[in-house]
XYZ file of C-alpha atoms in Angstrom:
106
model
C -31.842 -12.940 -69.013
C -34.026 -13.283 -71.947
C -33.879 -10.123 -74.642
C -37.104 -9.066 -75.912
C -37.663 -7.195 -79.075
C -41.005 -4.748 -78.466
C -42.952 -3.157 -80.896
C -45.392 -0.497 -79.714
C -48.018 1.893 -81.325
C -49.688 4.689 -79.272
C -53.276 5.094 -79.343
C -56.084 7.588 -78.266
C -54.729 9.629 -75.322
C -51.389 7.822 -75.688
C -50.670 9.897 -78.930
C -51.699 12.900 -77.057
C -49.441 12.137 -74.024
C -46.448 11.526 -76.302
C -46.927 14.866 -78.168
C -47.301 16.719 -74.447
C -44.503 15.092 -72.775
C -41.952 13.948 -75.779
C -40.118 10.920 -76.731
C -37.524 11.201 -73.911
C -39.908 11.112 -71.067
C -41.836 8.020 -72.693
C -38.405 6.302 -72.632
C -37.677 7.123 -68.982
C -41.131 5.619 -68.376
C -40.212 2.539 -69.891
C -36.723 2.350 -68.055
C -38.642 2.886 -64.821
C -41.015 0.068 -65.702
C -38.224 -2.259 -66.591
C -36.306 -1.499 -63.181
C -39.403 -2.653 -61.527
C -39.021 -6.113 -62.761
C -35.129 -6.111 -62.734
C -34.771 -5.502 -66.285
C -32.637 -2.935 -68.624
C -33.350 -1.284 -71.924
C -30.863 -1.842 -74.623
C -32.368 0.010 -77.408
C -35.381 2.464 -78.120
C -36.130 4.136 -81.215
C -39.341 5.979 -82.725
C -40.325 5.033 -86.283
C -43.068 5.707 -88.653
C -45.223 3.588 -90.590
C -46.762 0.346 -88.958
C -44.833 0.940 -85.689
C -44.437 3.788 -83.752
C -41.751 2.692 -81.173
C -39.408 -0.308 -81.194
C -36.408 -1.664 -79.393
C -34.876 -4.204 -77.506
C -34.711 -4.817 -73.482
C -33.642 -7.931 -71.153
C -35.857 -9.075 -68.473
C -35.006 -11.918 -65.862
C -38.206 -13.670 -65.902
C -40.707 -14.840 -68.397
C -43.443 -14.031 -66.151
C -42.289 -10.589 -65.317
C -42.036 -9.704 -69.332
C -45.678 -10.970 -69.436
C -46.346 -8.677 -66.394
C -44.819 -5.664 -68.032
C -46.729 -6.273 -71.315
C -49.981 -6.588 -69.587
C -49.693 -3.555 -67.512
C -48.730 -1.382 -70.377
C -51.419 -2.628 -72.574
C -54.109 -2.192 -69.916
C -53.658 1.383 -70.205
C -55.384 1.493 -73.297
C -52.937 4.323 -74.498
C -50.213 1.865 -76.079
C -50.558 -1.524 -77.865
C -47.081 -3.396 -77.275
C -45.936 -6.830 -78.501
C -42.940 -8.410 -77.348
C -40.992 -10.959 -79.241
C -38.411 -13.340 -77.189
C -35.011 -13.313 -78.793
C -32.728 -16.064 -79.355
C -29.030 -16.134 -79.838
C -27.335 -18.578 -82.830
C -26.336 -20.666 -79.932
C -29.736 -20.942 -78.463
C -30.721 -21.992 -81.894
C -28.141 -24.446 -82.168
C -28.886 -26.137 -78.799
C -32.855 -26.547 -79.892
C -31.668 -28.074 -83.361
C -29.876 -30.577 -81.306
C -33.006 -31.980 -79.373
C -34.440 -34.933 -80.388
C -38.265 -34.735 -80.343
C -41.390 -36.951 -81.454
C -43.774 -35.333 -83.865
C -46.433 -36.620 -86.346
C -47.510 -34.396 -89.118
C -51.145 -33.798 -89.684
C -52.442 -36.729 -91.944
C -49.285 -38.945 -91.564
């Protein structure tokens, strides 16, 4: 399973819905959506400033993560951004790979 950092902002009716339903109901809605793709919620926090809500979840398949992002963003009530997370061991594995690349102009 891949872990994802999510950052989201409520917009328009999403803000009204958040105020009406409260934060725990929105967290429950995310857990339900994650369950539908075999995912789990690790952390969920509200903030203020550039980001309204952020946290970490796990989803077994990259296409399921994309589907979840598309579904949430298509509502027009929330703008969500996902960032796949890597462990230090994942980075070690990537650093050991031999690749071929030519920089521009070289």
